[in-house]
Amino acid sequence: MSSEKEYMDLLERAYKIVTPKAQRRAEIPKLEIQNLPRRTVIANLGQIAKRLNRDPAHIAKFFQKELATPGMIDGDSLILSGERTPKVVEAVYERYLKFYVICPVCGSIDTVLQREERIYMLRCTACGAVTPVKPL
C-alpha cells in the first residue's frame, strides 16, 4: 500500500513539473506592428526574440529576406523600409515560427537553434527531438 502512495506522490510531483512547460507552448508572442510613412516597425522584436530563445538578428534577417526590403534593429524594434500591411508581416512571422521555432514532433516552441558545421539543427527542450532546418 505504501508503494502505491509513493507512486501517486511521485506522479503528482511530475505533473507539477511538466504541466507548466506544456502550458507555455501556447504562449506565442504577438507582433506589435506600426505603420509609419515609408516604414514598417515591429516594436517588440527584442521581447519576441527573448521568449523564442532566438537571436534578434536572425529574426530580422528572415524578415528582410522574405519581404525583400532592407531594415535595421533599433533597440528592441525592427525598422523595415517600405509600408507593409500587418497581415503580410504576420504571415512572414508565421513562416518563421514554422521553419525555425516550432518543434515538428511535439509542436512546442521551447526549442533551441544550433549550428553544427554547415547545418542548422532545431533541438526541442520539451521532447528532445533534433531536426535539421534550412539555413537562412
mmCIF file of C-alpha atoms in Angstrom, residues 32-130:
data_model
loop_
_atom_site.group_PDB
_atom_site.id
_atom_site.type_symbol
_atom_site.label_atom_id
_atom_site.label_comp_id
_atom_site.label_asym_id
_atom_site.label_seq_id
_atom_site.Cartn_x
_atom_site.Cartn_y
_atom_site.Cartn_z
ATOM 1 C CA GLU A 32 3.321 44.884 -32.329
ATOM 2 C CA ILE A 33 3.300 46.362 -35.835
ATOM 3 C CA GLN A 34 3.330 50.096 -36.522
ATOM 4 C CA ASN A 35 2.998 51.571 -39.995
ATOM 5 C CA LEU A 36 4.845 54.848 -40.411
ATOM 6 C CA PRO A 37 5.332 56.789 -43.639
ATOM 7 C CA ARG A 38 7.621 54.642 -45.844
ATOM 8 C CA ARG A 39 8.442 52.357 -42.890
ATOM 9 C CA THR A 40 7.080 49.379 -41.017
ATOM 10 C CA VAL A 41 8.142 48.938 -37.384
ATOM 11 C CA ILE A 42 7.955 45.763 -35.323
ATOM 12 C CA ALA A 43 8.133 47.370 -31.900
ATOM 13 C CA ASN A 44 8.612 44.259 -29.747
ATOM 14 C CA LEU A 45 11.261 42.281 -31.675
ATOM 15 C CA GLY A 46 13.573 42.094 -28.639
ATOM 16 C CA GLN A 47 10.863 40.634 -26.407
ATOM 17 C CA ILE A 48 9.851 38.127 -29.086
ATOM 18 C CA ALA A 49 13.467 37.049 -29.618
ATOM 19 C CA LYS A 50 13.945 36.574 -25.878
ATOM 20 C CA ARG A 51 10.761 34.480 -25.498
ATOM 21 C CA LEU A 52 11.536 32.366 -28.567
ATOM 22 C CA ASN A 53 15.173 31.964 -27.478
ATOM 23 C CA ARG A 54 16.483 33.345 -30.788
ATOM 24 C CA ASP A 55 18.983 35.991 -31.855
ATOM 25 C CA PRO A 56 17.125 39.188 -32.881
ATOM 26 C CA ALA A 57 19.496 39.496 -35.859
ATOM 27 C CA HIS A 58 18.384 36.053 -37.106
ATOM 28 C CA ILE A 59 14.713 37.043 -36.966
ATOM 29 C CA ALA A 60 15.471 40.405 -38.610
ATOM 30 C CA LYS A 61 17.414 38.725 -41.413
ATOM 31 C CA PHE A 62 14.474 36.393 -42.095
ATOM 32 C CA PHE A 63 12.023 39.312 -42.288
ATOM 33 C CA GLN A 64 14.354 41.244 -44.591
ATOM 34 C CA LYS A 65 14.778 38.292 -46.946
ATOM 35 C CA GLU A 66 11.098 37.341 -47.016
ATOM 36 C CA LEU A 67 9.889 40.906 -47.549
ATOM 37 C CA ALA A 68 12.799 41.763 -49.891
ATOM 38 C CA THR A 69 13.474 45.017 -48.085
ATOM 39 C CA PRO A 70 16.346 46.493 -46.084
ATOM 40 C CA GLY A 71 15.919 47.026 -42.382
ATOM 41 C CA MET A 72 17.727 47.681 -39.143
ATOM 42 C CA ILE A 73 17.421 46.839 -35.471
ATOM 43 C CA ASP A 74 16.977 49.863 -33.220
ATOM 44 C CA GLY A 75 16.880 48.842 -29.569
ATOM 45 C CA ASP A 76 14.029 46.346 -29.213
ATOM 46 C CA SER A 77 12.479 47.324 -32.567
ATOM 47 C CA LEU A 78 12.961 46.211 -36.153
ATOM 48 C CA ILE A 79 12.536 49.006 -38.683
ATOM 49 C CA LEU A 80 11.817 47.822 -42.232
ATOM 50 C CA SER A 81 11.858 50.095 -45.274
ATOM 51 C CA GLY A 82 8.533 50.375 -47.052
ATOM 52 C CA GLU A 83 5.000 50.081 -45.764
ATOM 53 C CA ARG A 84 3.703 46.543 -45.325
ATOM 54 C CA THR A 85 0.252 45.582 -44.131
ATOM 55 C CA PRO A 86 0.100 43.875 -40.728
ATOM 56 C CA LYS A 87 -1.390 40.812 -42.435
ATOM 57 C CA VAL A 88 1.698 40.399 -44.660
ATOM 58 C CA VAL A 89 4.118 40.876 -41.741
ATOM 59 C CA GLU A 90 2.191 38.375 -39.600
ATOM 60 C CA ALA A 91 2.285 35.824 -42.450
ATOM 61 C CA VAL A 92 6.090 36.143 -42.560
ATOM 62 C CA TYR A 93 6.199 35.725 -38.770
ATOM 63 C CA GLU A 94 4.089 32.536 -39.046
ATOM 64 C CA ARG A 95 6.553 31.147 -41.626
ATOM 65 C CA TYR A 96 9.474 31.950 -39.320
ATOM 66 C CA LEU A 97 7.772 30.142 -36.446
ATOM 67 C CA LYS A 98 7.032 27.130 -38.657
ATOM 68 C CA PHE A 99 10.567 26.812 -40.053
ATOM 69 C CA TYR A 100 12.781 27.897 -37.135
ATOM 70 C CA VAL A 101 10.843 27.692 -33.838
ATOM 71 C CA ILE A 102 8.017 25.137 -33.577
ATOM 72 C CA CYS A 103 9.111 21.537 -32.966
ATOM 73 C CA PRO A 104 7.777 19.357 -35.810
ATOM 74 C CA VAL A 105 7.482 16.374 -33.440
ATOM 75 C CA CYS A 106 5.584 17.759 -30.426
ATOM 76 C CA GLY A 107 4.589 21.293 -31.511
ATOM 77 C CA SER A 108 6.410 23.039 -28.650
ATOM 78 C CA ILE A 109 8.025 26.463 -29.078
ATOM 79 C CA ASP A 110 10.608 25.619 -26.410
ATOM 80 C CA THR A 111 13.392 24.933 -28.907
ATOM 81 C CA VAL A 112 16.999 25.943 -29.478
ATOM 82 C CA LEU A 113 18.512 26.663 -32.881
ATOM 83 C CA GLN A 114 22.107 25.404 -33.075
ATOM 84 C CA ARG A 115 24.579 25.377 -35.919
ATOM 85 C CA GLU A 116 26.567 22.174 -36.382
ATOM 86 C CA GLU A 117 29.179 22.792 -39.066
ATOM 87 C CA ARG A 118 27.103 23.972 -42.057
ATOM 88 C CA ILE A 119 23.742 22.638 -40.873
ATOM 89 C CA TYR A 120 21.287 24.329 -38.526
ATOM 90 C CA MET A 121 19.605 21.957 -36.079
ATOM 91 C CA LEU A 122 16.386 22.622 -34.192
ATOM 92 C CA ARG A 123 16.623 20.993 -30.744
ATOM 93 C CA CYS A 124 13.409 20.680 -28.745
ATOM 94 C CA THR A 125 13.859 21.105 -24.996
ATOM 95 C CA ALA A 126 10.409 19.610 -24.349
ATOM 96 C CA CYS A 127 10.671 16.271 -26.181
ATOM 97 C CA GLY A 128 14.369 16.084 -27.112
ATOM 98 C CA ALA A 129 13.834 15.834 -30.884
ATOM 99 C CA VAL A 130 16.593 17.078 -33.190
#
